[in-house]
Short mmCIF file of C-alpha atoms in Angstrom, two decimals:
data_model
loop_
_atom_site.label_atom_id
_atom_site.label_comp_id
_atom_site.label_asym_id
_atom_site.label_seq_id
_atom_site.Cartn_x
_atom_site.Cartn_y
_atom_site.Cartn_z
CA MET A 1 -15.81 0.48 12.30
CA ILE A 2 -19.04 -1.24 11.20
CA ARG A 3 -20.14 -1.40 14.84
CA ASP A 4 -19.64 2.36 15.12
CA LEU A 5 -21.96 2.96 12.17
CA PHE A 6 -24.91 1.47 14.04
CA GLN A 7 -24.41 4.02 16.80
CA ILE A 8 -25.30 6.81 14.34
CA GLN A 9 -28.78 8.21 14.88
CA ASN A 10 -31.31 6.77 12.37
CA TYR A 11 -28.57 4.81 10.56
CA LYS A 12 -30.30 1.42 10.74
CA LEU A 13 -33.44 3.06 9.40
CA PHE A 14 -31.51 4.68 6.56
CA LEU A 15 -29.97 1.32 5.64
CA PHE A 16 -33.37 -0.33 5.48
CA ASN A 17 -34.90 2.53 3.49
CA MET A 18 -32.03 2.54 0.98
CA THR A 19 -32.43 -1.20 0.39
CA LEU A 20 -36.17 -0.85 -0.14
CA LEU A 21 -35.69 2.16 -2.42
CA GLY A 22 -33.26 0.16 -4.54
CA MET A 23 -35.83 -2.61 -4.80
CA ALA A 24 -38.67 -0.18 -5.57
CA VAL A 25 -36.78 1.58 -8.35
CA SER A 26 -35.45 -1.64 -9.93
CA LEU A 27 -38.77 -3.48 -9.60
CA THR A 28 -40.26 -1.61 -12.56
CA ALA A 29 -37.22 -0.22 -14.41
CA PRO A 30 -36.52 -3.20 -16.75
CA PHE A 31 -40.18 -3.58 -17.71
CA LEU A 32 -41.37 0.01 -18.11
CA VAL A 33 -40.28 0.24 -21.75
CA ILE A 34 -42.22 -2.95 -22.52
CA PHE A 35 -45.34 -1.61 -20.80
CA MET A 36 -45.27 1.73 -22.60
CA THR A 37 -44.40 0.36 -26.06
CA GLU A 38 -46.44 -2.85 -26.13
CA THR A 39 -49.39 -2.09 -23.88
CA HIS A 40 -49.85 1.54 -24.87
CA GLY A 41 -48.31 1.40 -28.35
CA MET A 42 -45.77 4.16 -27.71
CA PRO A 43 -43.01 4.17 -30.38
CA THR A 44 -39.51 3.50 -29.05
CA SER A 45 -38.32 6.94 -30.14
CA THR A 46 -41.24 8.56 -28.29
CA TYR A 47 -40.41 6.50 -25.21
CA GLY A 48 -36.88 7.95 -25.34
CA ILE A 49 -38.33 11.46 -25.41
CA PHE A 50 -40.69 10.54 -22.57
CA MET A 51 -37.78 9.40 -20.39
CA ALA A 52 -35.81 12.50 -21.37
CA PHE A 53 -38.60 14.69 -19.98
CA VAL A 54 -38.59 12.63 -16.77
CA ALA A 55 -34.85 13.24 -16.44
CA ILE A 56 -35.15 16.98 -17.17
CA GLY A 57 -38.01 17.38 -14.70
CA SER A 58 -36.09 15.48 -12.04
CA PHE A 59 -33.00 17.61 -12.62
CA CYS A 60 -34.95 20.86 -12.27
CA MET A 61 -36.78 19.77 -9.12
CA ASN A 62 -33.59 18.39 -7.54
CA THR A 63 -31.83 21.67 -8.21
CA ILE A 64 -34.61 23.85 -6.77
CA ILE A 65 -35.07 21.73 -3.63
CA GLY A 66 -31.34 21.11 -3.21
CA ARG A 67 -30.45 24.81 -3.16
CA LYS A 68 -33.19 25.61 -0.63
CA SER A 69 -33.05 22.51 1.57
CA ASP A 70 -30.01 23.52 3.65
CA THR A 71 -31.56 26.82 4.78
CA LEU A 72 -35.14 25.74 5.58
CA ASN A 73 -36.50 26.25 9.10
CA PHE A 74 -38.20 22.85 9.29
CA ASP A 75 -36.70 19.38 9.44
CA ARG A 76 -35.46 17.77 6.22
CA LYS A 77 -37.60 14.72 6.99
CA TYR A 78 -40.70 16.52 5.71
CA LEU A 79 -39.08 17.05 2.31
CA ILE A 80 -38.39 13.32 2.18
CA LEU A 81 -41.97 12.46 3.14
CA ALA A 82 -43.44 14.84 0.55
CA ALA A 83 -41.19 13.45 -2.19
CA LEU A 84 -42.10 9.86 -1.33
CA VAL A 85 -45.81 10.72 -1.51
CA MET A 86 -45.16 12.04 -5.02
CA MET A 87 -43.41 8.78 -5.97
CA VAL A 88 -46.41 6.79 -4.71
CA ILE A 89 -48.70 8.92 -6.88
CA ALA A 90 -46.32 8.68 -9.86
CA PHE A 91 -46.40 4.88 -10.00
CA SER A 92 -50.11 4.81 -9.16
CA THR A 93 -50.77 6.61 -12.45
CA PHE A 94 -49.86 3.39 -14.28
CA LEU A 95 -52.69 1.66 -12.41
CA PHE A 96 -55.44 4.24 -12.84
CA ILE A 97 -54.79 6.17 -16.07
CA GLY A 98 -55.46 4.27 -19.26
CA ASN A 99 -54.92 7.05 -21.79
CA VAL A 100 -51.23 7.26 -22.67
CA TRP A 101 -51.43 10.99 -23.47
CA LEU A 102 -52.68 11.65 -19.93
CA LEU A 103 -50.45 8.98 -18.36
CA ALA A 104 -47.17 10.30 -19.74
CA PRO A 105 -47.42 13.93 -18.50
CA ALA A 106 -48.87 12.78 -15.15
CA TYR A 107 -45.96 10.43 -14.54
CA ILE A 108 -43.41 13.04 -15.67
CA LEU A 109 -44.88 15.59 -13.25
CA PHE A 110 -45.09 13.39 -10.16
CA ALA A 111 -41.83 11.53 -10.81
CA ALA A 112 -40.06 14.89 -11.04
CA LEU A 113 -41.66 16.05 -7.79
CA GLY A 114 -40.57 12.79 -6.15
CA ALA A 115 -36.97 12.93 -7.40
CA PRO A 116 -35.58 14.76 -4.31
CA ALA A 117 -36.39 11.76 -2.08
CA MET A 118 -33.05 10.05 -2.71
CA PRO A 119 -30.65 13.04 -2.37
CA GLN A 120 -32.55 14.33 0.67
CA LEU A 121 -32.28 10.92 2.33
CA TYR A 122 -28.52 11.05 1.75
CA ALA A 123 -28.39 14.60 3.12
CA SER A 124 -30.38 13.62 6.21
CA ALA A 125 -28.04 10.68 6.76
CA ARG A 126 -25.00 12.96 6.43
CA GLU A 127 -26.38 15.30 9.10
CA SER A 128 -26.82 12.35 11.46
CA ILE A 129 -23.32 11.09 10.62
CA ASN A 130 -21.76 14.50 11.28
CA ALA A 131 -23.60 14.77 14.59
CA TYR A 132 -22.02 11.48 15.70
CA ARG A 133 -18.57 11.47 14.08
CA SER A 134 -17.82 13.11 10.73
CA SER A 135 -14.75 10.91 10.18
CA LEU A 136 -17.12 8.00 9.51
CA ALA A 137 -18.83 9.82 6.62
CA VAL A 138 -17.11 8.05 3.72
CA MET A 139 -17.61 4.58 5.15
CA ALA A 140 -21.19 5.31 6.22
CA ASN A 141 -22.18 6.73 2.83
CA THR A 142 -20.50 3.86 1.00
CA VAL A 143 -22.41 1.26 3.02
CA LEU A 144 -25.66 3.17 2.42
CA ARG A 145 -25.06 3.20 -1.33
CA SER A 146 -24.12 -0.50 -1.29
CA MET A 147 -27.51 -1.25 0.28
CA PHE A 148 -29.20 0.59 -2.59
CA SER A 149 -27.25 -1.62 -5.02
CA PHE A 150 -28.14 -4.64 -2.88
CA GLY A 151 -31.80 -3.79 -3.42
CA PHE A 152 -31.12 -3.73 -7.17
CA LEU A 153 -30.08 -7.38 -7.00
CA PHE A 154 -33.55 -8.46 -5.90
CA GLY A 155 -35.84 -5.85 -7.48
CA PRO A 156 -35.83 -7.22 -11.06
CA LEU A 157 -36.29 -10.78 -9.79
CA ILE A 158 -39.31 -9.81 -7.68
CA GLY A 159 -40.62 -7.72 -10.56
CA SER A 160 -40.42 -10.63 -13.00
CA VAL A 161 -42.31 -12.87 -10.54
CA LEU A 162 -45.04 -10.26 -10.02
CA LEU A 163 -45.28 -9.68 -13.76
CA GLY A 164 -45.52 -13.40 -14.48
CA ILE A 165 -48.26 -14.04 -11.90
CA TYR A 166 -50.26 -10.81 -11.74
CA GLY A 167 -49.28 -8.94 -14.91
CA PHE A 168 -48.47 -5.25 -15.04
CA LYS A 169 -51.13 -4.44 -12.42
CA GLY A 170 -49.26 -6.61 -9.95
CA LEU A 171 -45.91 -5.12 -10.97
CA PHE A 172 -46.94 -1.51 -10.40
CA SER A 173 -48.94 -2.40 -7.27
CA GLY A 174 -45.80 -3.99 -5.82
CA THR A 175 -43.80 -0.86 -6.64
CA VAL A 176 -46.40 1.42 -5.04
CA LEU A 177 -46.48 -0.79 -1.95
CA MET A 178 -42.69 -0.65 -1.66
CA PHE A 179 -42.70 3.16 -1.75
CA ILE A 180 -45.53 3.23 0.82
CA ILE A 181 -43.42 1.09 3.18
CA VAL A 182 -40.46 3.48 2.78
CA LEU A 183 -42.84 6.40 3.37
CA GLY A 184 -44.12 4.83 6.58
CA LEU A 185 -40.62 4.10 7.84
CA SER A 186 -39.49 7.65 7.05
CA PHE A 187 -41.96 8.99 9.64
CA LEU A 188 -39.68 7.35 12.22
CA ILE A 189 -36.66 9.48 11.26
CA ARG A 190 -35.74 11.50 14.33
CA PRO A 191 -34.84 15.17 13.77
CA ALA A 192 -31.17 15.84 13.12
CA ALA A 193 -29.24 18.18 15.38
CA GLY A 194 -30.57 21.68 14.83
CA ARG A 195 -28.55 24.39 13.17
CA GLU A 196 -27.02 27.05 15.36
CA VAL A 197 -29.26 30.10 15.66
CA PRO A 198 -27.94 33.54 16.75
CA GLU A 199 -28.99 34.25 20.34
CA THR A 200 -28.71 38.04 20.72
CA THR A 201 -30.25 40.89 18.73
CA LEU A 202 -26.83 42.05 17.57
CA GLU A 203 -25.96 38.58 16.35
CA VAL A 204 -29.26 38.31 14.48
CA MET A 205 -28.64 41.62 12.73
CA ASN A 206 -25.16 40.53 11.70
CA TYR A 207 -26.19 37.00 10.85
CA GLU A 208 -25.89 36.17 7.15
CA GLU A 209 -27.75 33.13 5.85
CA PRO A 210 -25.34 30.83 4.01
CA LYS A 211 -26.07 30.70 0.28
CA ALA A 212 -25.36 27.65 -1.85
CA PRO A 213 -22.83 28.34 -4.63
CA ASN A 214 -23.96 28.67 -8.24
CA LEU A 215 -22.79 25.66 -10.23
CA MET A 216 -22.31 27.58 -13.47
CA LYS A 217 -20.34 30.40 -11.82
CA ASN A 218 -17.95 28.35 -9.70
CA MET A 219 -15.30 26.43 -11.65
CA MET A 220 -14.21 24.52 -8.54
CA LEU A 221 -17.72 23.04 -8.52
CA LEU A 222 -18.34 22.86 -12.26
CA ILE A 223 -15.21 20.82 -13.06
CA PRO A 224 -15.96 17.88 -10.72
CA PHE A 225 -19.64 18.03 -11.73
CA ALA A 226 -18.64 17.77 -15.40
CA ALA A 227 -16.23 14.92 -14.60
CA PHE A 228 -18.91 12.95 -12.75
CA THR A 229 -21.38 13.58 -15.55
CA MET A 230 -18.90 12.21 -18.11
CA LEU A 231 -18.34 9.09 -16.01
CA HIS A 232 -22.08 8.47 -16.05
CA VAL A 233 -22.33 9.22 -19.78
CA GLY A 234 -19.72 6.54 -20.50
CA GLN A 235 -21.42 4.06 -18.17
CA TRP A 236 -24.89 4.53 -19.69
CA MET A 237 -23.57 4.36 -23.25
CA TYR A 238 -22.09 1.00 -22.30
CA LEU A 239 -25.33 -0.20 -20.68
CA LEU A 240 -27.32 0.74 -23.78
CA ASN A 241 -25.06 -0.95 -26.34
CA MET A 242 -23.70 -3.90 -24.37
CA PRO A 243 -26.76 -6.19 -24.80
CA LEU A 244 -26.87 -5.56 -28.56
CA TYR A 245 -23.12 -6.06 -28.84
CA VAL A 246 -23.16 -9.38 -26.96
CA THR A 247 -26.16 -10.86 -28.80
CA ASN A 248 -25.96 -9.34 -32.30
CA TYR A 249 -22.23 -8.80 -32.80
CA LEU A 250 -20.64 -11.56 -30.71
CA GLY A 251 -23.51 -13.97 -31.37
CA GLU A 252 -23.93 -14.97 -27.73
CA PRO A 253 -27.34 -15.99 -26.29
CA GLU A 254 -29.42 -13.49 -24.32
CA SER A 255 -28.50 -15.32 -21.12
CA ALA A 256 -24.93 -14.08 -21.62
CA VAL A 257 -26.15 -10.52 -21.03
CA GLY A 258 -27.67 -11.66 -17.73
CA ILE A 259 -24.38 -13.31 -16.76
CA LEU A 260 -22.47 -10.06 -17.24
CA ALA A 261 -25.06 -7.95 -15.40
CA SER A 262 -25.37 -10.36 -12.46
CA LEU A 263 -21.60 -10.83 -12.14
CA CYS A 264 -21.01 -7.08 -12.08
CA ALA A 265 -23.80 -6.46 -9.55
CA GLY A 266 -22.58 -9.31 -7.35
CA LEU A 267 -19.03 -7.92 -7.28
CA GLU A 268 -20.13 -4.32 -6.83
CA VAL A 269 -21.55 -4.60 -3.30
CA PRO A 270 -18.50 -6.19 -1.57
CA PHE A 271 -16.21 -3.85 -3.54
CA MET A 272 -18.19 -0.87 -2.21
CA ILE A 273 -17.78 -2.01 1.38
CA PHE A 274 -14.07 -2.73 0.87
CA ILE A 275 -13.51 0.68 -0.72
CA GLY A 276 -15.34 2.28 2.21
CA TYR A 277 -12.69 0.79 4.50
CA THR A 278 -9.78 1.94 2.33
CA ALA A 279 -11.21 5.42 1.74
CA GLY A 280 -9.99 6.54 5.16
CA LYS A 281 -6.40 5.78 4.09
CA ILE A 282 -6.63 6.91 0.46
CA SER A 283 -8.22 10.19 -0.58
CA THR A 284 -11.54 10.04 -2.41
CA LYS A 285 -10.03 12.10 -5.23
CA SER A 286 -7.26 9.51 -5.77
CA LEU A 287 -9.80 6.67 -5.81
CA LEU A 288 -11.90 8.53 -8.39
CA ILE A 289 -8.86 9.05 -10.60
CA ALA A 290 -8.06 5.34 -10.36
CA ALA A 291 -11.69 4.42 -11.09
CA GLY A 292 -11.77 6.63 -14.17
CA PHE A 293 -8.64 4.92 -15.47
CA LEU A 294 -9.94 1.38 -14.78
CA GLY A 295 -13.32 2.09 -16.36
CA SER A 296 -11.81 3.64 -19.48
CA MET A 297 -9.43 0.71 -19.94
CA TYR A 298 -12.31 -1.77 -19.69
CA PHE A 299 -14.47 0.06 -22.24
CA LEU A 300 -11.54 0.40 -24.64
CA SER A 301 -10.68 -3.29 -24.22
CA ILE A 302 -14.12 -4.33 -25.49
CA GLY A 303 -13.49 -2.76 -28.87
CA ILE A 304 -9.93 -4.09 -28.98
CA PHE A 305 -10.51 -7.76 -28.08
CA ASN A 306 -14.09 -8.38 -29.32
CA ASP A 307 -14.28 -11.42 -27.06
CA PHE A 308 -16.94 -12.46 -24.53
CA THR A 309 -14.46 -14.15 -22.19
CA MET A 310 -12.50 -10.91 -21.92
CA MET A 311 -15.76 -9.10 -21.08
CA VAL A 312 -16.39 -11.58 -18.26
CA ILE A 313 -12.89 -10.94 -16.89
CA GLY A 314 -13.46 -7.23 -17.37
CA GLN A 315 -16.38 -7.25 -14.93
CA VAL A 316 -13.81 -7.00 -12.12
CA PRO A 317 -12.46 -3.55 -13.15
CA LEU A 318 -15.98 -2.50 -14.19
CA ALA A 319 -17.36 -3.39 -10.75
CA LEU A 320 -14.48 -1.51 -9.10
CA PHE A 321 -15.20 1.53 -11.28
CA LEU A 322 -18.91 1.46 -10.39
CA ALA A 323 -18.20 0.83 -6.70
CA VAL A 324 -16.12 4.01 -6.52
CA LEU A 325 -18.43 6.07 -8.74
CA LEU A 326 -21.65 5.13 -6.96
CA GLY A 327 -20.23 4.45 -3.49
CA LEU A 328 -17.93 7.44 -3.05
CA GLY A 329 -19.54 9.98 -5.37
CA ILE A 330 -22.01 11.20 -2.77
CA SER A 331 -19.27 11.51 -0.14
CA TYR A 332 -17.04 13.44 -2.55
CA PHE A 333 -19.66 16.14 -3.14
CA GLN A 334 -20.63 16.31 0.53
CA ASP A 335 -16.97 16.74 1.51
CA LEU A 336 -16.58 19.32 -1.26
CA LEU A 337 -19.44 21.41 0.22
CA PRO A 338 -19.60 20.51 3.93
CA GLN A 339 -21.88 23.49 4.65
CA PHE A 340 -24.54 22.34 2.18
CA PRO A 341 -25.23 18.59 2.50
CA GLY A 342 -28.59 18.86 0.70
CA TYR A 343 -27.20 20.80 -2.26
CA ALA A 344 -24.12 18.55 -2.42
CA SER A 345 -26.28 15.41 -2.52
CA THR A 346 -28.39 17.02 -5.23
CA LEU A 347 -25.32 17.72 -7.38
CA PHE A 348 -24.41 14.03 -7.21
CA ALA A 349 -27.96 13.00 -8.16
CA ASN A 350 -28.13 15.55 -11.00
CA ALA A 351 -24.80 14.41 -12.46
CA MET A 352 -26.27 10.91 -12.58
CA ILE A 353 -29.50 12.14 -14.19
CA ILE A 354 -27.74 14.19 -16.88
CA GLY A 355 -25.23 11.39 -17.51
CA GLN A 356 -28.04 8.87 -17.95
CA LEU A 357 -29.92 11.17 -20.33
CA LEU A 358 -26.89 12.02 -22.48
CA GLY A 359 -25.54 8.46 -22.30
CA ASN A 360 -28.76 6.99 -23.66
CA LEU A 361 -29.03 9.60 -26.41
CA LEU A 362 -25.35 9.44 -27.43
CA GLY A 363 -25.26 5.64 -27.08
CA GLY A 364 -28.04 5.27 -29.61
CA VAL A 365 -26.45 7.76 -32.01
CA ALA A 366 -23.02 6.12 -31.67
CA GLY A 367 -24.45 2.65 -32.23
CA ASP A 368 -26.16 3.80 -35.44
CA MET A 369 -23.26 5.85 -36.80
CA VAL A 370 -20.15 3.81 -35.95
CA GLY A 371 -21.65 0.46 -34.92
CA VAL A 372 -22.08 -1.00 -31.45
CA GLU A 373 -18.65 -2.63 -31.63
CA ASN A 374 -17.00 0.80 -31.93
CA SER A 375 -19.30 2.71 -29.59
CA PHE A 376 -17.26 1.54 -26.58
CA PHE A 377 -14.28 3.58 -27.79
CA ILE A 378 -16.49 6.67 -27.37
CA SER A 379 -17.55 5.49 -23.90
CA GLY A 380 -13.89 5.06 -22.99
CA ALA A 381 -13.09 8.53 -24.34
CA PHE A 382 -15.62 10.14 -21.98
CA LEU A 383 -14.00 8.35 -19.04
CA CYS A 384 -10.54 9.42 -20.18
CA VAL A 385 -11.61 13.07 -20.19
CA ALA A 386 -13.15 12.66 -16.72
CA PHE A 387 -9.91 11.01 -15.55
CA ILE A 388 -7.96 14.10 -16.64
CA LEU A 389 -10.47 16.55 -15.13
CA PHE A 390 -10.22 14.97 -11.68
CA PHE A 391 -6.58 16.06 -11.48
CA PHE A 392 -7.84 19.68 -11.43
CA THR A 393 -10.46 19.23 -8.71
CA LYS A 394 -10.30 20.11 -5.01
CA THR A 395 -11.26 18.06 -1.99
CA GLU A 396 -13.13 20.92 -0.30
CA ILE A 397 -14.43 24.34 -1.29
CA ARG A 398 -13.87 26.55 1.72
CA LYS A 399 -16.26 29.24 2.91
CA GLY A 400 -14.39 32.13 1.33
CA GLU A 401 -14.18 30.33 -2.02
CA VAL A 402 -17.94 29.76 -2.37
#
C-alpha cells in the first residue's frame, strides 16, 4: 500500500512540505511566549488575549477561503502560495518591527491570512489522491499528518539550537527560511484534475454551482464539528496544566515534562501509520469513538492515581488518542463532504483552532478554580461528551442532505 501512495501525483512533494511545515510551526511555538513576555514586556494575560485574536482571525479566514475554495476557477495551488507568502511576512514582523503595539496587530493580520495554507494543502492532496484512487485516502492522509508530527519532533530541537547560538533573530530567521522553502517547493505542485464543466449551452443554463453547506444550519455537520472541538478542548486543557501538575503537584523535575512529551510524540508517528493501515478494515467513526474513550480514560486516570509512573504508562493510550484525532480527523471530514475537500479540510482546521483557544482559556480557569490536579477530570469530561456525540454522526452527507 505504501508503494501505491508514491504513485499519487504530487504526493512525495506533499510529504516533504508537510514535514517542513511541522518543523516551521514548531520551531518558534515553544519560545514565542518567552519572546513576547520577556523581550517586549507583554503581560502573560495580554499574551493570552494576543493568541486568542490570532486564533479568531485564523478561524475567520479559514472559513471564508474554505467555503469559496471548492468553486474557484483557478488552481488551488495559488491559494496555497498566497497563504505561504503571508506566513513568511507574519514571522518576518518579529525581525523588523520593534514596537510591540505595532508588532502584535501585524502578526495577527498576516498569520490569519496565512492560516489557509495547511487546510488547502490537505485539500490539494485529497484531489490528487481521488484522481489516482480514492480508496487510498485514509492511509494517504494519515501518512501526511504523521509527517507533520514528525516535523514537530525536530522543530523545537532546531529552534533551541538557533536560539542558543543566534538568539531570537536566528530563531525567527530560521522559521522564515523554512516557510520560504515550502513556498518554493509549492510552485512545483502540478494542477489537479480539472472539474467537469458543462459542454453545451443547455447544460450551462441548467448547471447549478455546488454550494458548501452552512455549519450552523446542518446538524449532520455541526454534531461532528462539536465533537472534534471538544476532543481538542480536552487535549489543550491537558497540555496547559500537565507541566504545572508534574512539577508543582507531583514534585518531579522539569525534565520529567520533557520525558512525557517526547515519549508521546515518539509513539504518535508509528501509531498514525499503523492506524492508517487498519482504517481500511475499521470505519473511521468507530476508531474515533474508541479514541474518545481511550483519551477520556487517560485524563480521568491522572486525577485518580496522582502518580508519575502511571502517567508514563498512560502515554500509550494518549498517543493512540492523538494518532486517531490528528491522523484520521482530516479524512473523516473529507469523507463526510466528498464534494467539498477544501471546506472539509477547513472544518477540521477550525475545530482544532477553536479547541485550542477554548482549551487554553478553560484550562487556566480550571487550574485556578479547582486546582491542576482536578482539572484533568474536566478534560476527561469533554472527551466523554465527544465520545457520546460520535454515536450520532454520519460517515457521509449525501448531495440531497446538504
